[in-house]
CSV table of C-alpha atoms and ligand atoms in Angstrom, one decimal:
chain,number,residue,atom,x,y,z
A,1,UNK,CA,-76.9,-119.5,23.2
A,2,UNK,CA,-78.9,-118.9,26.4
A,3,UNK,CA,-77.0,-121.3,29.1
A,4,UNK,CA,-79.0,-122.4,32.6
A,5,UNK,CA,-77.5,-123.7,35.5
A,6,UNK,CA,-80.0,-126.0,37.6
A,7,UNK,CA,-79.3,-127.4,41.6
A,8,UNK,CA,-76.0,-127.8,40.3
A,9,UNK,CA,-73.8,-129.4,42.6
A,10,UNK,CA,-70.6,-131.3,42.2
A,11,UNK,CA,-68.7,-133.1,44.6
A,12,UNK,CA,-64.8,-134.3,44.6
A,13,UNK,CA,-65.4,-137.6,47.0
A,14,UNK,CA,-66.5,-135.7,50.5
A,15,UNK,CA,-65.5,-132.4,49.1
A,16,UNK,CA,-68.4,-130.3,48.2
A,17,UNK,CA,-67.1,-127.8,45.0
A,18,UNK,CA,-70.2,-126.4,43.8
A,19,UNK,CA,-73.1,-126.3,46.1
A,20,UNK,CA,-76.6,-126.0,44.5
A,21,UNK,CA,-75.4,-123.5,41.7
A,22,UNK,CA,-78.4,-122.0,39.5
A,23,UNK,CA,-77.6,-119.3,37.0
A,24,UNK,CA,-79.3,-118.2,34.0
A,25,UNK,CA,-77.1,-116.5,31.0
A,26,UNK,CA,-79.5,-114.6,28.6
A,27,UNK,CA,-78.1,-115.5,24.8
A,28,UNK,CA,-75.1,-113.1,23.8
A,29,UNK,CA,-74.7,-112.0,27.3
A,30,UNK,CA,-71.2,-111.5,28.9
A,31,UNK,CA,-71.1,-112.2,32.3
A,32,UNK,CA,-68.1,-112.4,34.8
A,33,UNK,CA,-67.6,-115.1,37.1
A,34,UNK,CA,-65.3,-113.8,40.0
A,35,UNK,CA,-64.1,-115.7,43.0
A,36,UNK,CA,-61.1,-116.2,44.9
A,37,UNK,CA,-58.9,-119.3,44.8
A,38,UNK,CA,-60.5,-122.6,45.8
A,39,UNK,CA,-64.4,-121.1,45.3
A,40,UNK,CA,-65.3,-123.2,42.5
A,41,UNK,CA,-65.1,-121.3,39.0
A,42,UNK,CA,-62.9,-124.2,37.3
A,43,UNK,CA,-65.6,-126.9,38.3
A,44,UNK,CA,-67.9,-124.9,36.8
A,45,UNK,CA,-66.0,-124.1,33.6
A,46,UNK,CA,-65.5,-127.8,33.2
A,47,UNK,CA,-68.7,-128.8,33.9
A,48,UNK,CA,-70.4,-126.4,31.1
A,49,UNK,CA,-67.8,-127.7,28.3
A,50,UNK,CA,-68.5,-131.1,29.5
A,51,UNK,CA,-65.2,-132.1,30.8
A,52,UNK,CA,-66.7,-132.7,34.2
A,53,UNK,CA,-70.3,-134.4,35.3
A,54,UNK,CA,-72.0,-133.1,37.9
A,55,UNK,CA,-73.4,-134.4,40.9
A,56,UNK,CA,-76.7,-133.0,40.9
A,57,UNK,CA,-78.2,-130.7,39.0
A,58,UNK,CA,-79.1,-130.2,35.0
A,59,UNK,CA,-77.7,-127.7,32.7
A,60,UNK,CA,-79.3,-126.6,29.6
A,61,UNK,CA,-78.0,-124.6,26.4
A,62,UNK,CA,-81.1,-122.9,24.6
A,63,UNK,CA,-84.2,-125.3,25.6
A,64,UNK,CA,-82.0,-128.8,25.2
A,65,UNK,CA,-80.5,-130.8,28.5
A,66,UNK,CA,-77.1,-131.0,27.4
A,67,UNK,CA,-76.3,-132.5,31.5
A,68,UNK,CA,-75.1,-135.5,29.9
A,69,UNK,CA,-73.5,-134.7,26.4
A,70,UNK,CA,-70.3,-135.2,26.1
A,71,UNK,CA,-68.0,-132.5,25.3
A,72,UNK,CA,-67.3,-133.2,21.8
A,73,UNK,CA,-71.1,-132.2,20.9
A,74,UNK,CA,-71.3,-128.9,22.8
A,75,UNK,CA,-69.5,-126.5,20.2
A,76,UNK,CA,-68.0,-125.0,23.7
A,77,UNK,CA,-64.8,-123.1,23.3
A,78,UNK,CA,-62.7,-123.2,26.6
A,79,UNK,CA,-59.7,-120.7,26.8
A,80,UNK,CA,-57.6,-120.9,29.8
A,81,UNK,CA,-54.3,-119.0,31.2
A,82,UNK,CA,-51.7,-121.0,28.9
A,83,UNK,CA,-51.7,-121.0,25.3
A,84,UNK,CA,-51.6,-124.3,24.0
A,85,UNK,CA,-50.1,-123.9,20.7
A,86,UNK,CA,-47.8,-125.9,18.2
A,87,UNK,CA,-44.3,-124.1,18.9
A,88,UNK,CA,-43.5,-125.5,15.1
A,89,UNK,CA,-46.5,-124.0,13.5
A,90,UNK,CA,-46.6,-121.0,12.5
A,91,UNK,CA,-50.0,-118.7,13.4
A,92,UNK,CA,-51.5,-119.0,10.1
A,93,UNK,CA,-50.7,-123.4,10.6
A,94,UNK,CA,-52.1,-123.2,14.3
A,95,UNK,CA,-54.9,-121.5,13.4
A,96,UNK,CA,-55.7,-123.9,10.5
A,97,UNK,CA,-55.3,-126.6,12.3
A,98,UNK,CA,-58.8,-127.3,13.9
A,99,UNK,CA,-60.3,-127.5,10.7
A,100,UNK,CA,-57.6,-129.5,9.5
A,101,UNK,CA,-58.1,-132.2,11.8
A,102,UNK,CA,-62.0,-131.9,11.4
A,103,UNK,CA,-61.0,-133.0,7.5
A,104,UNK,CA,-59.1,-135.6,8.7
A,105,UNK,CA,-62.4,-136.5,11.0
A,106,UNK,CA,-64.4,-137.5,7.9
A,107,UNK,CA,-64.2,-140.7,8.8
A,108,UNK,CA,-66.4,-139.9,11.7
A,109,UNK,CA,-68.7,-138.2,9.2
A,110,UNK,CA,-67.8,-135.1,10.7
A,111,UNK,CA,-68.0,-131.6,9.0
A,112,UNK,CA,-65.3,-131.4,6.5
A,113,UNK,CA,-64.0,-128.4,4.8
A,114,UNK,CA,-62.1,-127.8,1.6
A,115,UNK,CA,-59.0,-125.6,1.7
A,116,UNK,CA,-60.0,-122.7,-0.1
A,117,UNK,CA,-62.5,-122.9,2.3
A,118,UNK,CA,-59.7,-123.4,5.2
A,119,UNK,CA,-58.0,-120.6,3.8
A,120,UNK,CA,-61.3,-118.0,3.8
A,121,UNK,CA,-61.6,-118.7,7.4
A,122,UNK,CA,-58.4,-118.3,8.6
A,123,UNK,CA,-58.0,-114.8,7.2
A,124,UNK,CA,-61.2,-113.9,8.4
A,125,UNK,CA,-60.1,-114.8,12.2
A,126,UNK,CA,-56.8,-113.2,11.5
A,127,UNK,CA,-58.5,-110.3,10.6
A,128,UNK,CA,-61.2,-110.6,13.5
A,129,UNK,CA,-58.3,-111.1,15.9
A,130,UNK,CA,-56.6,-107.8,15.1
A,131,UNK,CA,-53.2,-110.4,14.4
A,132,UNK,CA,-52.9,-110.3,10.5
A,133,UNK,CA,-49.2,-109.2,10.8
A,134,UNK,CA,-48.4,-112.2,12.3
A,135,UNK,CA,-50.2,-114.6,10.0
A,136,UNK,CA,-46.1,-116.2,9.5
A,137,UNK,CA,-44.3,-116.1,12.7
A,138,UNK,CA,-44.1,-118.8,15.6
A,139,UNK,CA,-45.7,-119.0,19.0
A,140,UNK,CA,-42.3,-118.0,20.2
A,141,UNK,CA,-42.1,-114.6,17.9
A,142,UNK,CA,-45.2,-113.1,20.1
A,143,UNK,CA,-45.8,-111.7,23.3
A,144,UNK,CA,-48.0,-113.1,25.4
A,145,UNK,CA,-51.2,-111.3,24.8
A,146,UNK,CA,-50.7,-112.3,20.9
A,147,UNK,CA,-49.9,-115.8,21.8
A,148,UNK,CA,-53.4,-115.3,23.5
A,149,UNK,CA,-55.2,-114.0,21.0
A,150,UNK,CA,-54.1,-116.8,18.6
A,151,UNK,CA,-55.5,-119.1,21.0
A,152,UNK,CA,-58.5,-117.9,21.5
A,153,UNK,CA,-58.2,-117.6,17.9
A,154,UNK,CA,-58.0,-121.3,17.6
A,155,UNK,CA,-60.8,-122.1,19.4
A,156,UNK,CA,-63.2,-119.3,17.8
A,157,UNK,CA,-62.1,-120.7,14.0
A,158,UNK,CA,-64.6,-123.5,15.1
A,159,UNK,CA,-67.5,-121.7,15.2
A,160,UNK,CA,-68.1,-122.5,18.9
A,161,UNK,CA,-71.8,-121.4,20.5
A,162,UNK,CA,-70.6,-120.3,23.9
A,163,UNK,CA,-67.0,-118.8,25.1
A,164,UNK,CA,-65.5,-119.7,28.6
A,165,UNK,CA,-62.5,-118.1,29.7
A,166,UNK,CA,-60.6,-119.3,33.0
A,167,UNK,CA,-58.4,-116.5,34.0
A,168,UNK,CA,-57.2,-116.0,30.5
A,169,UNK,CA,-54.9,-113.0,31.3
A,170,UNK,CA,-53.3,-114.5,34.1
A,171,UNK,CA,-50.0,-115.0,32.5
A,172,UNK,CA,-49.7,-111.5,30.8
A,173,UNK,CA,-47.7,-108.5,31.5
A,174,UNK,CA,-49.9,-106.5,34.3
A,175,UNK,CA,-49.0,-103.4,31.7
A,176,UNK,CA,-51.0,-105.4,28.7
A,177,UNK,CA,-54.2,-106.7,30.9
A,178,UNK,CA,-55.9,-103.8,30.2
A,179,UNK,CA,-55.1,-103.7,26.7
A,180,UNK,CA,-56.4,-107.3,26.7
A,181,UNK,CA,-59.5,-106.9,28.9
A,182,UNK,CA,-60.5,-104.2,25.8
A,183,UNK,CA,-60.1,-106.7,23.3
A,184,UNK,CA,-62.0,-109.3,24.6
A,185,UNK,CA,-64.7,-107.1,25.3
A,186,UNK,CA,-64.7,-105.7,21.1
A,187,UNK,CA,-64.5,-109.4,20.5
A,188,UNK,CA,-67.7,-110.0,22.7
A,189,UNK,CA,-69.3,-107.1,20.9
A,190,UNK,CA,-68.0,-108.1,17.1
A,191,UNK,CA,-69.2,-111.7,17.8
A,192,UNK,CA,-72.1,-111.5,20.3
A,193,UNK,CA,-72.1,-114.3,21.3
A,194,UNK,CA,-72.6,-115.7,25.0
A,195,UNK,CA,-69.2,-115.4,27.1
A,196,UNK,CA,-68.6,-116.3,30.6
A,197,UNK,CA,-65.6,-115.0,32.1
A,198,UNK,CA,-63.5,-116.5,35.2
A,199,UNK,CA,-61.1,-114.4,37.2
A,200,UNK,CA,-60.0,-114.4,40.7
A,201,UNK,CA,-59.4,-110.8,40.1
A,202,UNK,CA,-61.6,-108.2,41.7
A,203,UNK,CA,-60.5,-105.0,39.7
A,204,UNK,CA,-60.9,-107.0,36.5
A,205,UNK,CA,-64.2,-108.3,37.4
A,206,UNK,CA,-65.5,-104.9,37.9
A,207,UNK,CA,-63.4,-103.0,34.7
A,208,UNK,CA,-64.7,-105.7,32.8
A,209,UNK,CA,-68.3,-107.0,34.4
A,210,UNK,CA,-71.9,-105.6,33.5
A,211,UNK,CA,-72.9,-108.7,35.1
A,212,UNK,CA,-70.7,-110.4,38.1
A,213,UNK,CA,-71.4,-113.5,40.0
A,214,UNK,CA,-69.8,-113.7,42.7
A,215,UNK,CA,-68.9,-117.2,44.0
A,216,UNK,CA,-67.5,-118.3,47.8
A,217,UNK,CA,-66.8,-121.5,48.8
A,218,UNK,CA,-69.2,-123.1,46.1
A,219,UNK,CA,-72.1,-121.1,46.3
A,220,UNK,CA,-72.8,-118.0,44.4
A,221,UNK,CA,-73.7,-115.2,47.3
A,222,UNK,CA,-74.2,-112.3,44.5
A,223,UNK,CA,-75.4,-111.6,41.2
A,224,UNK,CA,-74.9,-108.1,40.0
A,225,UNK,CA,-73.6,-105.3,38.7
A,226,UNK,CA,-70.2,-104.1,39.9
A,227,UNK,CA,-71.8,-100.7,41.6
A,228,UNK,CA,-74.0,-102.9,43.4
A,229,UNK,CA,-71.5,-105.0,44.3
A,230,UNK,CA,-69.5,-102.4,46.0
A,231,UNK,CA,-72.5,-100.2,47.2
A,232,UNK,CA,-74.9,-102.4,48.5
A,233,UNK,CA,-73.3,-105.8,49.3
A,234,UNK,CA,-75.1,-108.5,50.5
A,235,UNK,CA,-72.8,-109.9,52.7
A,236,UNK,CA,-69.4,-109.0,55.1
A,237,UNK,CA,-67.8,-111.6,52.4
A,238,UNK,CA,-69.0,-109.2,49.3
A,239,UNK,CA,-68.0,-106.2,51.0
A,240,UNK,CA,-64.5,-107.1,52.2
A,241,UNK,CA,-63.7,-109.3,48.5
A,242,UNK,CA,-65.0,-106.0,46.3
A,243,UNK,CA,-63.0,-102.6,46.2
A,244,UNK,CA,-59.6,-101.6,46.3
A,245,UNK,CA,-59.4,-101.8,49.9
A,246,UNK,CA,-61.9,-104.1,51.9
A,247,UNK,CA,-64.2,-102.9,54.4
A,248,UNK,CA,-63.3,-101.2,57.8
A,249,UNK,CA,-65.0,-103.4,60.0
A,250,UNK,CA,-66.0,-102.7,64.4
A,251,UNK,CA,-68.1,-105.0,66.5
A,252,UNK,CA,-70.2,-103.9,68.3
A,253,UNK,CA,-72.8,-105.5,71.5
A,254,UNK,CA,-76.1,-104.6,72.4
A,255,UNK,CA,-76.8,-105.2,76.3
A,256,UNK,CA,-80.5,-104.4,77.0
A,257,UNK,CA,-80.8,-101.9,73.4
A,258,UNK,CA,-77.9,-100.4,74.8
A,259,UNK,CA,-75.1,-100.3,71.9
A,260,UNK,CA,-71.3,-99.9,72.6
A,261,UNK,CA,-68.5,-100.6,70.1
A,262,UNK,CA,-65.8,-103.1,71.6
A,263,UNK,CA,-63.5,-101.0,70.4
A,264,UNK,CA,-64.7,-98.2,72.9
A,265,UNK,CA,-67.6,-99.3,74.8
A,266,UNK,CA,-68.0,-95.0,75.3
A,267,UNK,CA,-68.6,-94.2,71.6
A,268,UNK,CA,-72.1,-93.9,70.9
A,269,UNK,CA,-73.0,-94.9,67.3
A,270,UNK,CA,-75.6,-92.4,65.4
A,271,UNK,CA,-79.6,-93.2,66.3
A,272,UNK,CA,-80.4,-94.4,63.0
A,273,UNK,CA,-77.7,-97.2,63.3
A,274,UNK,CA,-78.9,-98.0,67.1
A,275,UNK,CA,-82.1,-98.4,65.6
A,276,UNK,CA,-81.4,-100.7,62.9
A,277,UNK,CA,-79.6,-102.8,65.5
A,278,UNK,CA,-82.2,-103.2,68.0
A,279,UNK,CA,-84.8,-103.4,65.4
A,280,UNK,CA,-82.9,-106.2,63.9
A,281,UNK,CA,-83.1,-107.6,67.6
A,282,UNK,CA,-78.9,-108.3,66.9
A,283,UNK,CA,-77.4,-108.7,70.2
A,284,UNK,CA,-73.9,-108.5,68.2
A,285,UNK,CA,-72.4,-107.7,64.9
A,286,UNK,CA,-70.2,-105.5,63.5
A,287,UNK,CA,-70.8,-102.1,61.4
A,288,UNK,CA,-68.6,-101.7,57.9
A,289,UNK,CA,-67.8,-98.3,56.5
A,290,UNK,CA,-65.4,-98.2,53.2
A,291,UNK,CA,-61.7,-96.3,53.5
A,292,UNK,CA,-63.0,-93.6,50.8
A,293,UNK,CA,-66.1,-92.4,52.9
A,294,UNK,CA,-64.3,-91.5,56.1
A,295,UNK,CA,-63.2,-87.8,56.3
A,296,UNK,CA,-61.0,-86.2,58.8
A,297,UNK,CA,-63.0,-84.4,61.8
A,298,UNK,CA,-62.1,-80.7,61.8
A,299,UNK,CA,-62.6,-79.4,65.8
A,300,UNK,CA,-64.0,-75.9,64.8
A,301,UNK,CA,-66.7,-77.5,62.9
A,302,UNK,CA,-69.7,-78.5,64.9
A,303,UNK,CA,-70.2,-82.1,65.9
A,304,UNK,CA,-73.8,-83.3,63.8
A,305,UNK,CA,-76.2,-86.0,64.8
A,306,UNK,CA,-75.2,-88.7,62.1
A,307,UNK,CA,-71.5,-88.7,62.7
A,308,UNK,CA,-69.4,-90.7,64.9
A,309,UNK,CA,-66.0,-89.8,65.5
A,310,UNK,CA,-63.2,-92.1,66.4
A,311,UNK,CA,-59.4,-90.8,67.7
A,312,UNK,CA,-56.9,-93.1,66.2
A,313,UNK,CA,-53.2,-93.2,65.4
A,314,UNK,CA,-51.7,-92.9,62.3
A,315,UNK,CA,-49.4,-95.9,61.9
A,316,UNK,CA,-48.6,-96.0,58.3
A,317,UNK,CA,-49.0,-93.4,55.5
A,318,UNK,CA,-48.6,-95.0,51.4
A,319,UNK,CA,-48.9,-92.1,48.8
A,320,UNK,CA,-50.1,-92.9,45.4
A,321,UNK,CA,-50.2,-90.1,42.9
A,322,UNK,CA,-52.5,-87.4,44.6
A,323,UNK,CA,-53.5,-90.4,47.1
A,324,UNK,CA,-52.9,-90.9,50.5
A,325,UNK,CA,-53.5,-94.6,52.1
A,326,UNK,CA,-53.4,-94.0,55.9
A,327,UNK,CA,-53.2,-97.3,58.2
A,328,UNK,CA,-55.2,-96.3,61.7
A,329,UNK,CA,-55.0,-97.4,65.0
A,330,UNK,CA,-58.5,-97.8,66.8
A,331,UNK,CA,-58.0,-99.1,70.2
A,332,UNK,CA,-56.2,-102.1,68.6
A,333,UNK,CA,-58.3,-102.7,65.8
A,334,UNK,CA,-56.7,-101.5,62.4
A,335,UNK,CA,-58.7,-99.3,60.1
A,336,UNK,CA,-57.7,-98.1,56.5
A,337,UNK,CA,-58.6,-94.7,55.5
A,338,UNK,CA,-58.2,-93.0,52.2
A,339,UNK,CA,-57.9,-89.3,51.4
A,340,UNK,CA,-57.1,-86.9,48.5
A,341,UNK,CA,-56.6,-84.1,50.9
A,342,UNK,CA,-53.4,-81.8,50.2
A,343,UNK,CA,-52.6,-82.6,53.8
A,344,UNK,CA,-49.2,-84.0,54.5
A,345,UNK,CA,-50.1,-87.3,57.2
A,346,UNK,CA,-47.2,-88.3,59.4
A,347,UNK,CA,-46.7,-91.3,61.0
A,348,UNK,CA,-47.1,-91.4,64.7
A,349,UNK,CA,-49.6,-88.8,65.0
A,350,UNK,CA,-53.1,-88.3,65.9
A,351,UNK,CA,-56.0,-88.1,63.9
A,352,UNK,CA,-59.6,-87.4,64.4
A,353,UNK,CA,-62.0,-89.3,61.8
A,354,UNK,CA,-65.7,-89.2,61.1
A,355,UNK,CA,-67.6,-91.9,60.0
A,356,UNK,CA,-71.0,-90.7,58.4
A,357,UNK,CA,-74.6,-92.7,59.2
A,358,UNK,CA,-75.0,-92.7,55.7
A,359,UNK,CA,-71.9,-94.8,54.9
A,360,UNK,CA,-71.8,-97.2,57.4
A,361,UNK,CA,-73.3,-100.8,57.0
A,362,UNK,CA,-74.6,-103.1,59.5
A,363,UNK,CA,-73.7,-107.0,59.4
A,364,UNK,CA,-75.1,-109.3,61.7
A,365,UNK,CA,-72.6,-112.3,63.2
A,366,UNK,CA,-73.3,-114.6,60.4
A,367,UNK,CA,-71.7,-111.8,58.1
A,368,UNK,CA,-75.8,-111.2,56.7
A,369,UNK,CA,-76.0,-107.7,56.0
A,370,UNK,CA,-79.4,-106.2,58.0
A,371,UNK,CA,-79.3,-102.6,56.6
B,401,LIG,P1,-61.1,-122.2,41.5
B,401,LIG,O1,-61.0,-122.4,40.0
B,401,LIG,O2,-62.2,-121.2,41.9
B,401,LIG,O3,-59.8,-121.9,42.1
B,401,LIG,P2,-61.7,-125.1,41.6
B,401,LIG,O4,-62.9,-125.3,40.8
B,401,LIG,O5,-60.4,-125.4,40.9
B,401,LIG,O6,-61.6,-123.6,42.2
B,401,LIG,O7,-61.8,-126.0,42.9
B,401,LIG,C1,-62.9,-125.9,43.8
B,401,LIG,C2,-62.6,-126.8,45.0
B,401,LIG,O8,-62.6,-128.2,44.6
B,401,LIG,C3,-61.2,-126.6,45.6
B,401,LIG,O9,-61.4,-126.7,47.0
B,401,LIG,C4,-60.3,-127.7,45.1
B,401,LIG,O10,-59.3,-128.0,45.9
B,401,LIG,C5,-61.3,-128.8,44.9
B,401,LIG,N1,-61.0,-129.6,43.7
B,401,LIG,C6,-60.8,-129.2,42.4
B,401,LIG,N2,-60.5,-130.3,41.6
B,401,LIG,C7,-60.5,-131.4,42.4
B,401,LIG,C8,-60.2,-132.7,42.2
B,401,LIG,N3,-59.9,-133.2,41.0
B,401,LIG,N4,-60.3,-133.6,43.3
B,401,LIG,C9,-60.6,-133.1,44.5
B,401,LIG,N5,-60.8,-131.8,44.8
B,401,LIG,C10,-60.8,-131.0,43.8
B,402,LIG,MG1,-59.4,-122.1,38.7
């Protein structure tokens, strides 16, 4: 099902959550929705099952305005980071169970189903679920990804239309995310069927993301894919959120189109960054440059035009596997740089980095990226 998000807002009281939200979700798409604590993906999640109303704003699934349906008539499966199952039921019972009770709903003139019926569809979502082995053992017999998967299980048995997940992997072994993040991705490809995924989680965003929308404080400040994301980020929020390390960041001023970093008002920044500045007409701001694009200056190679090179101390050296994370000292301003050099770092000592035109970006003070 094709969802769209219109001027969607919702407020708590004074408290704006969701600020003018639109979003279109092509039919059988999978899109991540990735944001950090307090920027509004719950509200939304709630919102589209219709367990919250919003403000302002219409939503609609396929052609229909469902902005006011309640949640019962949406066929809208919701999976969130607990497993709500019966601990006294077995899997085979849990998953049985929403059917069950849609029987029992025939009084409502609901859809009823008999239980050979019952019994075709729970093997076929055993079997879809990879968890046939367990059809007999209880909640408490599984790990967590399994009790997982039979929840999600419970909530696919119904034949749902769209698939929301709120940090669904939140409560599972780090070790077995990424065995989890797979399976939810064959089950997206096995069902096809529209999936929005929340997660505060930038490294699972982008492992499992073609699309991510990135939300801040309400509003949604990028749509794309996770190279863009981390190459060409819209904003100083995008670009220090994204990655495994955020941003390096230096302000700079610009007196009279003359440019001096803070930092060190005697460093002279390339001419094609100087020119984006003054063309930009940006009396301040700060330039970016990521910890994997600096390199270490070697003094017998010559100095060229688009390089800046800043002296800094080495306060802290981390070694992962063949990776060394260097914390820098710039004049009082910290600066991460990452290397794969066979070099040994030491703490304490002096280091000569370049910073390439090519990699640095340049944010105005509003945190708008100009370049
Ligand atoms: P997320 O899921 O991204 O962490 P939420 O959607 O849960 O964010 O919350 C968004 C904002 O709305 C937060 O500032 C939160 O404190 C606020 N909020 C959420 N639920 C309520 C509520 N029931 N009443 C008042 N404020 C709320
Ligand atoms: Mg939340």
């Amino acid at each position: 099902m094709k969802v769209s998000i219109k001027n969607l807002t919702k407020k708590y009281g004074e408290k704006v959550a969701l600020k003018d939200v639109n979003l279109e979700i092509p039919e059988g798409n999978f899109i991540v929705i990735l944001g950090p604590s307090g920027s509004g993906k719950t509200t939304l999640l709630r919102i589209l099952a219709g367990l919250l109303y919003p403000t302002e704003g219409e939503l609609f699934f396929g052609e229909n305005n469902i902005t006011q349906k309640p949640a019962n008539k949406r066929n809208v499966a919701m999976v969130f980071q607990n497993y709500p199952l019966f601990p006294h039921m077995t899997v085979y019972e849990n998953l049985k169970f929403p059917l069950e009770s849609q029987k029992e709903g025939q009084i409502f003139k609901r859809r009823i189903y008999s239980d050979e019926e019952i019994q075709i569809k729970v093997d076929k979502t055993l079997k879809t679920l990879q968890i046939e082995e367990h059809r007999d053992k209880y909640p408490s017999q599984l790990s967590g990804g399994e009790q997982q998967r039979v929840a999600i299980g419970r909530e696919l048995i119904r034949d749902p239309v769209i698939f929301l997940f709120d940090e669904p992997l939140s409560n599972i072994d780090a070790r077995l995310r990424y065995e989890m993040r797979t399976w939810i991705r064959k089950l997206h490809e096995l069902l096809n069927r529209t999936m929005i995924y929340v997660t505060h989680d930038q490294s699972e965003a982008m492992a499992l993301g073609d699309t991510i929308v990135l939300l801040n404080q309400g509003k949604i400040v990028q749509k794309a894919t996770p190279e863009e994301l981390y190459y060409n980020p819209k904003e100083r929020f995008v670009a220090e959120f994204i990655g495994n390390y955020p941003m390096n960041f230096l302000s700079f001023q610009n007196i009279d189109n003359t440019i001096a970093l803070n930092a060190d008002p005697k460093i002279k920044l390339p001419k094609q960054i100087e020119k984006i500045i003054v063309t930009n007409d940006l009396k301040e701001g700060d330039i970016g440059f990521r910890a994997e694009f600096i390199r270490e200056f070697d003094p017998d190679r010559p100095v060229e035009k688009n390089m800046v090179i800043l002296k800094c101390l080495i306060e802290d050296v981390e070694k992962v596997l063949e990776q060394q994370i260097l914390t820098l000292n710039y004049h009082d301003e910290k600066l991460v740089f990452v290397t794969k050099t066979m070099k040994e770092f030491e703490r304490k000592t002096s280091i000569q980095i370049i910073i390439y035109a090519e990699s640095i970006y340049v944010f105005d003070r509003t945190g708008e990226r100009v370049n």
